[in-house]
CSV table of C-alpha atoms in Angstrom, one decimal:
chain,number,residue,atom,x,y,z
A,1,MET,CA,0.0,0.0,0.0
A,2,ALA,CA,1.4,3.4,-1.0
A,3,ASP,CA,2.1,5.8,1.8
A,4,GLU,CA,-0.1,8.9,1.8
A,5,VAL,CA,1.9,11.8,3.2
A,6,VAL,CA,0.4,15.3,3.6
A,7,LEU,CA,2.0,18.3,5.1
A,8,LEU,CA,-0.1,21.2,6.4
A,9,ASP,CA,2.4,23.9,5.5
A,10,LEU,CA,3.4,27.5,5.4
A,11,LYS,CA,6.3,28.7,3.3
A,12,VAL,CA,7.9,31.2,5.6
A,13,SER,CA,7.5,29.1,8.8
A,14,PRO,CA,10.8,27.9,10.1
A,15,PHE,CA,9.0,25.0,11.8
A,16,ALA,CA,7.3,23.8,8.6
A,17,ALA,CA,10.7,24.2,6.8
A,18,ARG,CA,12.3,21.7,9.2
A,19,VAL,CA,9.7,19.1,8.2
A,20,ARG,CA,10.1,19.9,4.5
A,21,ILE,CA,13.9,19.4,4.8
A,22,ALA,CA,13.4,16.1,6.6
A,23,LEU,CA,11.0,14.9,3.9
A,24,GLU,CA,13.4,15.9,1.2
A,25,GLU,CA,16.3,14.2,3.0
A,26,LYS,CA,14.4,11.0,3.0
A,27,GLY,CA,13.1,11.3,-0.5
A,28,ILE,CA,9.5,11.1,0.6
A,29,SER,CA,6.8,12.1,-1.8
A,30,TYR,CA,4.2,14.3,-0.1
A,31,GLU,CA,1.4,16.7,-0.8
A,32,SER,CA,1.9,20.2,0.6
A,33,LYS,CA,-1.3,22.0,1.7
A,34,VAL,CA,-0.6,25.6,2.4
A,35,GLU,CA,-2.5,27.1,5.2
A,36,ASP,CA,-3.8,30.6,5.6
A,37,LEU,CA,-3.3,31.2,9.4
A,38,SER,CA,-5.9,34.0,9.4
A,39,ASN,CA,-8.5,31.5,8.0
A,40,LYS,CA,-7.5,28.1,9.3
A,41,SER,CA,-8.8,25.1,7.3
A,42,SER,CA,-11.2,22.6,8.9
A,43,THR,CA,-8.5,20.0,8.3
A,44,LEU,CA,-6.0,21.9,10.4
A,45,LEU,CA,-8.5,22.4,13.2
A,46,LYS,CA,-9.3,18.7,13.1
A,47,MET,CA,-5.8,17.5,12.8
A,48,ASN,CA,-4.2,19.8,15.4
A,49,PRO,CA,-7.1,20.7,17.8
A,50,VAL,CA,-4.8,21.4,20.7
A,51,HIS,CA,-2.6,24.0,19.1
A,52,LYS,CA,-4.3,24.7,15.8
A,53,GLN,CA,-0.8,25.4,14.3
A,54,ILE,CA,1.3,24.2,11.4
A,55,PRO,CA,3.2,22.1,10.6
A,56,VAL,CA,1.1,19.0,10.8
A,57,LEU,CA,2.2,15.9,9.1
A,58,ILE,CA,-0.7,13.6,8.2
A,59,HIS,CA,0.6,10.1,7.5
A,60,ASN,CA,-2.0,7.7,6.1
A,61,GLY,CA,-4.7,9.8,7.8
A,62,ARG,CA,-3.0,10.1,11.2
A,63,PRO,CA,-1.7,13.5,12.3
A,64,ILE,CA,1.6,14.2,14.0
A,65,CYS,CA,2.3,17.7,15.4
A,66,GLU,CA,5.2,19.8,16.7
A,67,SER,CA,8.1,20.1,14.2
A,68,MET,CA,10.9,18.2,16.0
A,69,ILE,CA,8.5,15.5,17.0
A,70,ILE,CA,7.5,15.2,13.3
A,71,VAL,CA,11.2,15.1,12.3
A,72,GLN,CA,11.9,12.2,14.8
A,73,TYR,CA,8.8,10.4,13.5
A,74,ILE,CA,10.0,10.7,9.9
A,75,ASP,CA,13.5,9.5,11.0
A,76,GLU,CA,12.0,6.5,12.7
A,77,VAL,CA,9.5,5.4,10.0
A,78,TRP,CA,11.7,6.0,7.0
A,79,SER,CA,14.9,4.7,8.6
A,80,HIS,CA,16.3,3.3,5.4
A,81,LYS,CA,18.3,6.4,4.4
A,82,SER,CA,19.8,9.7,5.6
A,83,SER,CA,19.6,9.2,9.4
A,84,LEU,CA,18.8,12.5,10.9
A,85,LEU,CA,19.5,11.5,14.5
A,86,PRO,CA,22.7,9.6,15.4
A,87,SER,CA,22.3,6.0,16.7
A,88,ASP,CA,24.4,6.4,19.9
A,89,PRO,CA,22.1,7.4,22.8
A,90,CYS,CA,24.6,10.0,24.2
A,91,ARG,CA,24.9,11.7,20.8
A,92,ARG,CA,21.1,11.6,20.4
A,93,ALA,CA,20.7,13.3,23.8
A,94,HIS,CA,23.2,15.9,22.7
A,95,ALA,CA,21.3,16.5,19.5
A,96,ARG,CA,17.9,16.8,21.3
A,97,PHE,CA,19.4,19.1,23.9
A,98,TRP,CA,20.6,21.6,21.2
A,99,ALA,CA,17.3,21.3,19.3
A,100,ASP,CA,15.5,22.1,22.5
A,101,TYR,CA,17.9,25.1,23.1
A,102,ILE,CA,17.1,26.4,19.6
A,103,ASP,CA,13.4,26.1,20.2
A,104,LYS,CA,13.4,27.8,23.6
A,105,LYS,CA,15.6,30.6,22.5
A,106,ILE,CA,16.0,31.5,18.9
A,107,TYR,CA,12.4,31.7,17.8
A,108,PRO,CA,10.9,33.5,20.8
A,109,ILE,CA,13.8,35.9,21.3
A,110,GLY,CA,14.1,36.5,17.5
A,111,ARG,CA,10.4,37.2,17.3
A,112,ASN,CA,10.7,39.7,20.2
A,113,LEU,CA,13.4,41.4,18.2
A,114,TRP,CA,11.4,42.0,15.1
A,115,ALA,CA,7.9,42.3,16.7
A,116,SER,CA,8.6,44.8,19.5
A,117,GLU,CA,10.0,48.2,20.1
A,118,GLY,CA,12.1,50.2,22.6
A,119,GLU,CA,13.4,48.5,25.6
A,120,VAL,CA,12.0,45.0,24.8
A,121,LYS,CA,13.6,45.1,21.4
A,122,GLU,CA,16.9,46.2,22.9
A,123,SER,CA,17.0,43.5,25.5
A,124,SER,CA,15.9,40.9,22.9
A,125,LYS,CA,18.8,41.9,20.7
A,126,LYS,CA,21.3,41.4,23.6
A,127,ASP,CA,19.7,38.0,24.4
A,128,LEU,CA,19.8,36.9,20.7
A,129,VAL,CA,23.4,37.9,20.4
A,130,GLU,CA,24.2,35.8,23.5
A,131,CYS,CA,22.4,32.8,22.0
A,132,PHE,CA,24.2,33.1,18.7
A,133,LYS,CA,27.5,33.3,20.6
A,134,VAL,CA,26.6,30.1,22.4
A,135,LEU,CA,25.7,28.4,19.1
A,136,GLU,CA,28.9,29.7,17.3
A,137,GLU,CA,30.9,28.2,20.1
A,138,GLU,CA,29.1,24.9,20.0
A,139,LEU,CA,29.7,24.7,16.2
A,140,GLY,CA,33.4,25.5,16.6
A,141,GLU,CA,35.4,24.3,13.7
A,142,LYS,CA,33.0,21.5,12.7
A,143,PRO,CA,31.4,21.7,9.3
A,144,TYR,CA,28.0,20.9,10.8
A,145,PHE,CA,26.6,20.8,14.3
A,146,GLY,CA,26.2,17.0,13.6
A,147,ASP,CA,30.0,16.9,12.9
A,148,GLU,CA,30.8,15.5,9.5
A,149,SER,CA,27.3,15.5,8.1
A,150,PHE,CA,24.1,17.5,8.2
A,151,GLY,CA,21.9,16.2,11.0
A,152,TYR,CA,19.2,16.9,13.6
A,153,ILE,CA,20.7,20.1,15.1
A,154,ASP,CA,21.5,21.6,11.7
A,155,LEU,CA,18.0,20.9,10.5
A,156,ALA,CA,16.5,22.5,13.7
A,157,LEU,CA,18.6,25.7,13.2
A,158,VAL,CA,18.9,26.2,9.4
A,159,PRO,CA,15.5,27.7,8.8
A,160,PHE,CA,16.5,30.5,11.2
A,161,TYR,CA,19.4,31.2,8.9
A,162,THR,CA,16.8,32.7,6.5
A,163,PHE,CA,16.0,35.2,9.2
A,164,PHE,CA,19.6,36.5,9.4
A,165,TYR,CA,19.0,39.4,7.1
A,166,THR,CA,15.9,40.4,9.1
A,167,PHE,CA,18.0,40.3,12.3
A,168,GLU,CA,20.7,42.4,10.7
A,169,ILE,CA,18.4,45.2,9.5
A,170,LEU,CA,16.0,45.3,12.4
A,171,GLY,CA,18.6,44.5,15.0
A,172,GLU,CA,21.4,46.6,13.5
A,173,LEU,CA,23.7,43.7,13.6
A,174,SER,CA,26.3,42.3,11.3
A,175,MET,CA,25.8,38.5,11.4
A,176,VAL,CA,28.9,37.8,9.3
A,177,ALA,CA,31.1,40.0,11.4
A,178,GLU,CA,29.8,38.7,14.8
A,179,PHE,CA,29.1,35.1,13.8
A,180,PRO,CA,31.3,34.2,10.9
A,181,LYS,CA,31.2,30.4,11.6
A,182,LEU,CA,27.4,30.4,11.7
A,183,VAL,CA,27.2,32.3,8.5
A,184,GLY,CA,29.7,29.9,6.9
A,185,TRP,CA,27.7,27.0,8.2
A,186,GLY,CA,24.4,28.4,6.8
A,187,GLU,CA,26.0,28.8,3.4
A,188,ARG,CA,27.3,25.3,3.6
A,189,CYS,CA,23.9,23.9,4.4
A,190,LEU,CA,22.3,25.8,1.5
A,191,GLN,CA,24.7,24.0,-0.9
A,192,LYS,CA,22.5,20.9,-0.1
A,193,GLU,CA,19.5,20.8,-2.5
A,194,THR,CA,17.3,19.3,0.2
A,195,VAL,CA,17.8,22.5,2.2
A,196,SER,CA,17.8,25.1,-0.5
A,197,LYS,CA,14.6,24.0,-2.1
A,198,SER,CA,12.9,23.9,1.3
A,199,LEU,CA,13.8,27.5,2.4
A,200,SER,CA,12.7,31.0,1.3
A,201,GLY,CA,15.4,33.6,0.5
A,202,GLN,CA,16.5,35.9,3.3
A,203,LYS,CA,15.2,39.1,1.5
A,204,GLU,CA,11.8,37.3,0.9
A,205,VAL,CA,11.6,36.5,4.7
A,206,TYR,CA,12.4,40.1,5.5
A,207,GLU,CA,9.6,41.4,3.2
A,208,ILE,CA,7.1,39.1,4.8
A,209,ILE,CA,8.2,40.1,8.3
A,210,LEU,CA,7.7,43.8,7.3
A,211,GLN,CA,4.2,42.9,6.1
A,212,ILE,CA,3.4,41.2,9.4
A,213,LYS,CA,4.8,44.2,11.4
A,214,GLN,CA,2.6,46.5,9.4
A,215,LYS,CA,-0.5,44.3,10.1
A,216,LEU,CA,0.3,44.3,13.8
A,217,GLY,CA,0.9,48.1,13.8
A,218,ILE,CA,4.6,47.8,14.9
A,219,GLN,CA,7.1,50.4,13.8
B,1,MET,CA,31.8,-0.2,35.5
B,2,ALA,CA,29.1,2.2,34.6
B,3,GLU,CA,28.9,5.2,36.8
B,4,VAL,CA,25.7,7.1,37.1
B,5,LYS,CA,25.3,10.4,39.1
B,6,LEU,CA,22.4,12.8,39.3
B,7,LEU,CA,22.6,16.4,40.2
B,8,GLY,CA,19.2,17.3,41.5
B,9,ALA,CA,17.1,19.3,44.0
B,10,TRP,CA,14.7,17.8,46.5
B,11,GLY,CA,11.7,20.0,45.6
B,12,SER,CA,12.2,20.0,41.8
B,13,PRO,CA,9.6,18.0,39.8
B,14,PHE,CA,12.1,17.9,36.9
B,15,SER,CA,14.8,16.3,39.1
B,16,ARG,CA,12.3,13.8,40.6
B,17,ARG,CA,11.2,12.7,37.1
B,18,VAL,CA,14.7,11.5,36.4
B,19,GLU,CA,14.9,9.7,39.7
B,20,MET,CA,11.6,8.0,38.9
B,21,ALA,CA,12.9,6.7,35.6
B,22,LEU,CA,16.2,5.5,37.1
B,23,LYS,CA,14.4,3.7,39.9
B,24,LEU,CA,11.8,2.2,37.5
B,25,LYS,CA,14.7,0.7,35.5
B,26,GLY,CA,16.6,-0.4,38.6
B,27,VAL,CA,19.6,1.8,37.8
B,28,GLU,CA,22.0,2.4,40.7
B,29,TYR,CA,23.1,6.0,40.9
B,30,GLU,CA,24.7,8.5,43.2
B,31,TYR,CA,22.4,11.4,44.1
B,32,ILE,CA,24.0,14.9,44.6
B,33,GLU,CA,21.7,17.5,46.1
B,34,GLU,CA,22.2,21.0,44.7
B,35,ASP,CA,21.6,24.2,46.6
B,36,LEU,CA,19.9,26.2,43.8
B,37,GLY,CA,20.6,29.5,45.7
B,38,ASN,CA,24.3,28.6,45.7
B,39,LYS,CA,25.1,26.6,42.6
B,40,SER,CA,28.0,24.2,42.8
B,41,PRO,CA,31.1,24.3,40.5
B,42,LEU,CA,30.0,20.8,39.4
B,43,LEU,CA,26.6,22.0,38.2
B,44,LEU,CA,28.1,25.1,36.4
B,45,LYS,CA,30.7,22.8,34.8
B,46,TYR,CA,28.2,20.2,33.6
B,47,ASN,CA,25.3,22.4,32.6
B,48,PRO,CA,27.0,25.7,31.6
B,49,ILE,CA,24.2,26.6,29.2
B,50,HIS,CA,21.2,26.5,31.5
B,51,LYS,CA,22.9,26.1,35.0
B,52,LYS,CA,19.9,24.0,36.1
B,53,VAL,CA,19.0,20.7,37.6
B,54,PRO,CA,18.6,17.9,36.8
B,55,VAL,CA,21.9,16.9,35.2
B,56,LEU,CA,22.6,13.2,34.6
B,57,LEU,CA,26.2,12.1,34.5
B,58,HIS,CA,26.8,8.8,32.9
B,59,ASN,CA,30.4,7.7,32.8
B,60,GLY,CA,31.4,11.4,33.2
B,61,LYS,CA,29.3,12.6,30.3
B,62,PRO,CA,26.6,15.1,31.2
B,63,ILE,CA,23.0,15.1,29.9
B,64,ALA,CA,20.7,18.0,30.8
B,65,GLU,CA,17.0,18.8,30.3
B,66,SER,CA,14.6,16.3,32.0
B,67,LEU,CA,12.8,15.1,28.9
B,68,VAL,CA,16.0,14.7,27.0
B,69,ILE,CA,17.4,12.7,30.0
B,70,LEU,CA,14.3,10.5,30.2
B,71,GLU,CA,14.7,9.5,26.5
B,72,TYR,CA,18.4,8.9,27.1
B,73,ILE,CA,17.6,6.6,30.1
B,74,ASP,CA,15.0,4.7,28.1
B,75,GLU,CA,17.4,4.2,25.2
B,76,THR,CA,20.3,3.1,27.5
B,77,TRP,CA,18.5,0.9,30.0
B,78,LYS,CA,15.9,-1.4,28.3
B,79,THR,CA,14.1,-2.7,31.4
B,80,ASN,CA,10.5,-1.3,31.9
B,81,PRO,CA,10.4,0.9,28.8
B,82,ILE,CA,8.7,4.3,29.3
B,83,LEU,CA,8.2,4.9,25.6
B,84,PRO,CA,6.3,2.7,23.2
B,85,ASP,CA,8.0,1.0,20.3
B,86,ASP,CA,5.6,2.1,17.6
B,87,PRO,CA,6.8,5.4,16.1
B,88,TYR,CA,3.3,6.9,16.0
B,89,ASP,CA,2.6,6.1,19.7
B,90,LYS,CA,6.0,7.4,20.5
B,91,ALA,CA,5.3,10.7,18.7
B,92,MET,CA,2.0,11.0,20.7
B,93,ALA,CA,3.8,10.5,24.0
B,94,ARG,CA,6.4,13.1,23.1
B,95,PHE,CA,3.6,15.5,22.1
B,96,TRP,CA,1.8,15.2,25.4
B,97,ALA,CA,5.1,15.5,27.4
B,98,LYS,CA,5.9,18.7,25.5
B,99,PHE,CA,2.3,19.9,26.1
B,100,LEU,CA,2.8,19.5,29.8
B,101,ASP,CA,6.0,21.4,29.9
B,102,ASP,CA,5.4,24.1,27.3
B,103,THR,CA,1.7,24.8,27.8
B,104,CYS,CA,0.2,23.3,31.0
B,105,MET,CA,2.8,24.1,33.6
B,106,PRO,CA,3.5,27.7,32.4
B,107,ALA,CA,-0.3,28.3,32.5
B,108,ILE,CA,-0.5,27.1,36.1
B,109,TRP,CA,2.5,29.2,37.2
B,110,GLN,CA,0.9,32.2,35.4
B,111,ILE,CA,-2.0,32.0,37.8
B,112,MET,CA,0.4,32.3,40.8
B,113,TRP,CA,2.4,35.2,39.4
B,114,SER,CA,-0.3,37.2,37.6
B,115,LYS,CA,-1.8,40.5,38.9
B,116,GLU,CA,-5.2,40.3,40.5
B,117,ASN,CA,-7.2,41.6,37.6
B,118,GLN,CA,-5.6,39.1,35.2
B,119,ARG,CA,-5.9,36.1,37.6
B,120,GLU,CA,-9.3,35.0,36.4
B,121,LYS,CA,-8.2,34.9,32.8
B,122,ALA,CA,-5.1,32.9,33.8
B,123,ILE,CA,-7.3,30.4,35.7
B,124,GLU,CA,-9.6,29.9,32.7
B,125,GLU,CA,-6.6,29.2,30.5
B,126,ALA,CA,-5.1,26.7,32.9
B,127,ILE,CA,-8.5,25.0,33.2
B,128,GLN,CA,-8.8,24.7,29.4
B,129,HIS,CA,-5.4,23.1,29.2
B,130,LEU,CA,-6.0,20.7,32.0
B,131,LYS,CA,-9.3,19.7,30.4
B,132,THR,CA,-7.4,19.0,27.2
B,133,LEU,CA,-5.0,16.8,29.2
B,134,GLU,CA,-7.9,15.0,30.9
B,135,ASN,CA,-9.5,14.3,27.6
B,136,GLU,CA,-6.3,12.6,26.4
B,137,LEU,CA,-6.4,10.4,29.5
B,138,LYS,CA,-10.1,9.3,29.0
B,139,ASP,CA,-10.6,5.8,30.5
B,140,LYS,CA,-6.9,4.8,30.5
B,141,ARG,CA,-5.4,3.8,33.8
B,142,PHE,CA,-2.3,5.9,33.1
B,143,PHE,CA,-1.3,8.1,30.1
B,144,GLY,CA,1.0,5.2,29.3
B,145,GLY,CA,-1.8,2.6,29.4
B,146,GLU,CA,-1.6,-0.1,32.0
B,147,THR,CA,1.7,1.1,33.3
B,148,ILE,CA,3.2,4.5,33.8
B,149,GLY,CA,5.1,5.9,30.8
B,150,LEU,CA,6.9,9.1,29.7
B,151,VAL,CA,3.8,11.2,30.0
B,152,ASP,CA,2.9,10.0,33.5
B,153,ILE,CA,6.5,10.7,34.6
B,154,ALA,CA,6.4,14.2,33.0
B,155,ALA,CA,3.0,14.8,34.6
B,156,ASN,CA,4.4,14.5,38.1
B,157,PHE,CA,3.9,18.2,38.6
B,158,ILE,CA,0.1,17.7,38.1
B,159,GLY,CA,0.1,14.5,40.1
B,160,PHE,CA,1.7,15.9,43.2
B,161,TRP,CA,3.2,19.4,43.1
B,162,LEU,CA,-0.1,21.0,42.0
B,163,GLY,CA,-1.8,19.7,45.2
B,164,ALA,CA,0.9,21.2,47.3
B,165,VAL,CA,0.8,24.6,45.4
B,166,GLN,CA,-3.0,24.6,45.9
B,167,GLU,CA,-2.6,24.0,49.7
B,168,ALA,CA,0.2,26.5,50.0
B,169,SER,CA,-1.7,29.3,48.2
B,170,GLY,CA,-5.3,28.6,48.9
B,171,MET,CA,-6.0,28.6,45.1
B,172,GLU,CA,-8.1,25.7,43.9
B,173,LEU,CA,-7.7,24.6,40.4
B,174,VAL,CA,-8.1,20.8,40.3
B,175,ASN,CA,-10.9,19.2,42.3
B,176,LYS,CA,-13.1,16.1,41.8
B,177,GLU,CA,-16.1,18.0,40.5
B,178,ARG,CA,-14.2,19.8,37.8
B,179,PHE,CA,-11.7,17.1,36.9
B,180,PRO,CA,-13.1,13.7,37.9
B,181,VAL,CA,-10.8,11.7,35.4
B,182,LEU,CA,-7.7,13.6,36.3
B,183,CYS,CA,-8.3,13.2,40.0
B,184,ARG,CA,-8.8,9.5,39.5
B,185,TRP,CA,-5.4,9.4,37.7
B,186,ILE,CA,-3.8,11.4,40.5
B,187,ASP,CA,-5.0,8.9,43.1
B,188,GLU,CA,-3.6,5.9,41.1
B,189,TYR,CA,-0.4,7.8,40.3
B,190,VAL,CA,0.6,8.8,43.8
B,191,ASN,CA,-0.1,5.3,45.1
B,192,CYS,CA,2.1,3.7,42.5
B,193,SER,CA,5.2,2.5,44.3
B,194,VAL,CA,7.8,4.0,41.9
B,195,VAL,CA,6.0,7.4,42.2
B,196,LYS,CA,5.6,7.2,46.0
B,197,GLN,CA,9.3,6.7,46.5
B,198,ASN,CA,10.2,9.7,44.4
B,199,LEU,CA,8.1,12.5,45.9
B,200,PRO,CA,9.4,15.2,48.2
B,201,PRO,CA,8.0,15.3,51.7
B,202,ARG,CA,4.6,17.1,51.3
B,203,ASP,CA,4.8,19.3,54.4
B,204,LYS,CA,8.3,20.4,53.6
B,205,LEU,CA,7.2,21.3,50.0
B,206,ILE,CA,4.1,23.2,51.2
B,207,ALA,CA,6.2,25.2,53.7
B,208,PHE,CA,8.8,26.0,51.0
B,209,LEU,CA,6.0,27.1,48.6
B,210,GLN,CA,4.3,29.2,51.2
B,211,SER,CA,7.6,31.1,51.9
B,212,ARG,CA,8.0,31.7,48.2
B,213,PHE,CA,4.5,33.0,47.7
B,214,SER,CA,4.6,35.2,50.8
B,215,ALA,CA,8.0,36.6,49.8
B,216,SER,CA,6.5,37.9,46.5
B,217,SER,CA,3.4,39.2,48.5
B,218,TRP,CA,1.2,37.1,46.3
B,219,LYS,CA,-2.3,37.0,47.7
B,220,TYR,CA,-5.1,34.8,46.4
């Protein structure tokens, strides 16, 4: 029986991008159903009644929610190629720890940077810089966070690479000056077709963020 | 010989989760109590990123973040698995554990720390999330089925700490009328031997919480 794989999707969402990359890495055919978050489909509300958020992976009619939970599911079901998590429990724990760090820090702090003003924006900028310093140090001289090859941590972080231009303009930062290793890593990841075809361009993300800011009435 | 150490804190539900899993699997370990007001060089060395407990040390290698530690324990020691084998069921367990940590618990703490005029809204939100959780439980004995699993371990805050918070503050969120299924689970849960052995002394916890709430001049 052929697998039916559907992704409730949104182009600019870093969380949906993670799932797209995982599906591409495994060579899985899927149908992408783009959601309008201002007018959520009945499918989305039915498949993710708890959070009503994308991404949702629907595999043979059964929904899985939360991006890194979906990624682990994909890795476990389609285990025949391109392992995303290492096999050793200690290295797996290390990968999960860093994906958790990225989830807890990069998205919420980054969002505060582009979605707020004044003092909140300033303190978000400081916090974000600290987080990127931590990530730059964790990456070190390795080509990928997963060491020799693209893996779980890289997948968790790389969609946020598309936000670097936004952080630079709105945060008055120079990502390449302050975090050269991270920028090099991002460019290296984009050499992979599975990554580049799954992500929007940095300027495109910036334009969308500006539109959102306008809608929310933020300067 | 494998060496397992746990940096923990007596009152921390996150720390107790790890102890529960280790005990469930019969893993011998050395427990090191941390004074969170005066963090040890050991803690700062082994969890420099978050500087929090719990931290598991296995043959000198540190693992931090309780849910990450629980999965590590399950993958390393195979007795009494806490996660199902089936990838879909595993994904569901991970989803509910995350829901507990990212949605449920923050909503409950929000009640305690919110201003008086926002408290009712905070309570409504917490009730909504607890009802969602209760709905997931339905007629199962435990979230994990017949035996406790990852979600039950992660729900130790609901199972025990919440009762202590309620008593310490006078705030009532969970009661039999409002949450009959959840209360039934709480009774089963705290009477379960591996859970009972891994709870802090109730009076000591209530006293500790009372001092925290009064220090912040929180009044319910």
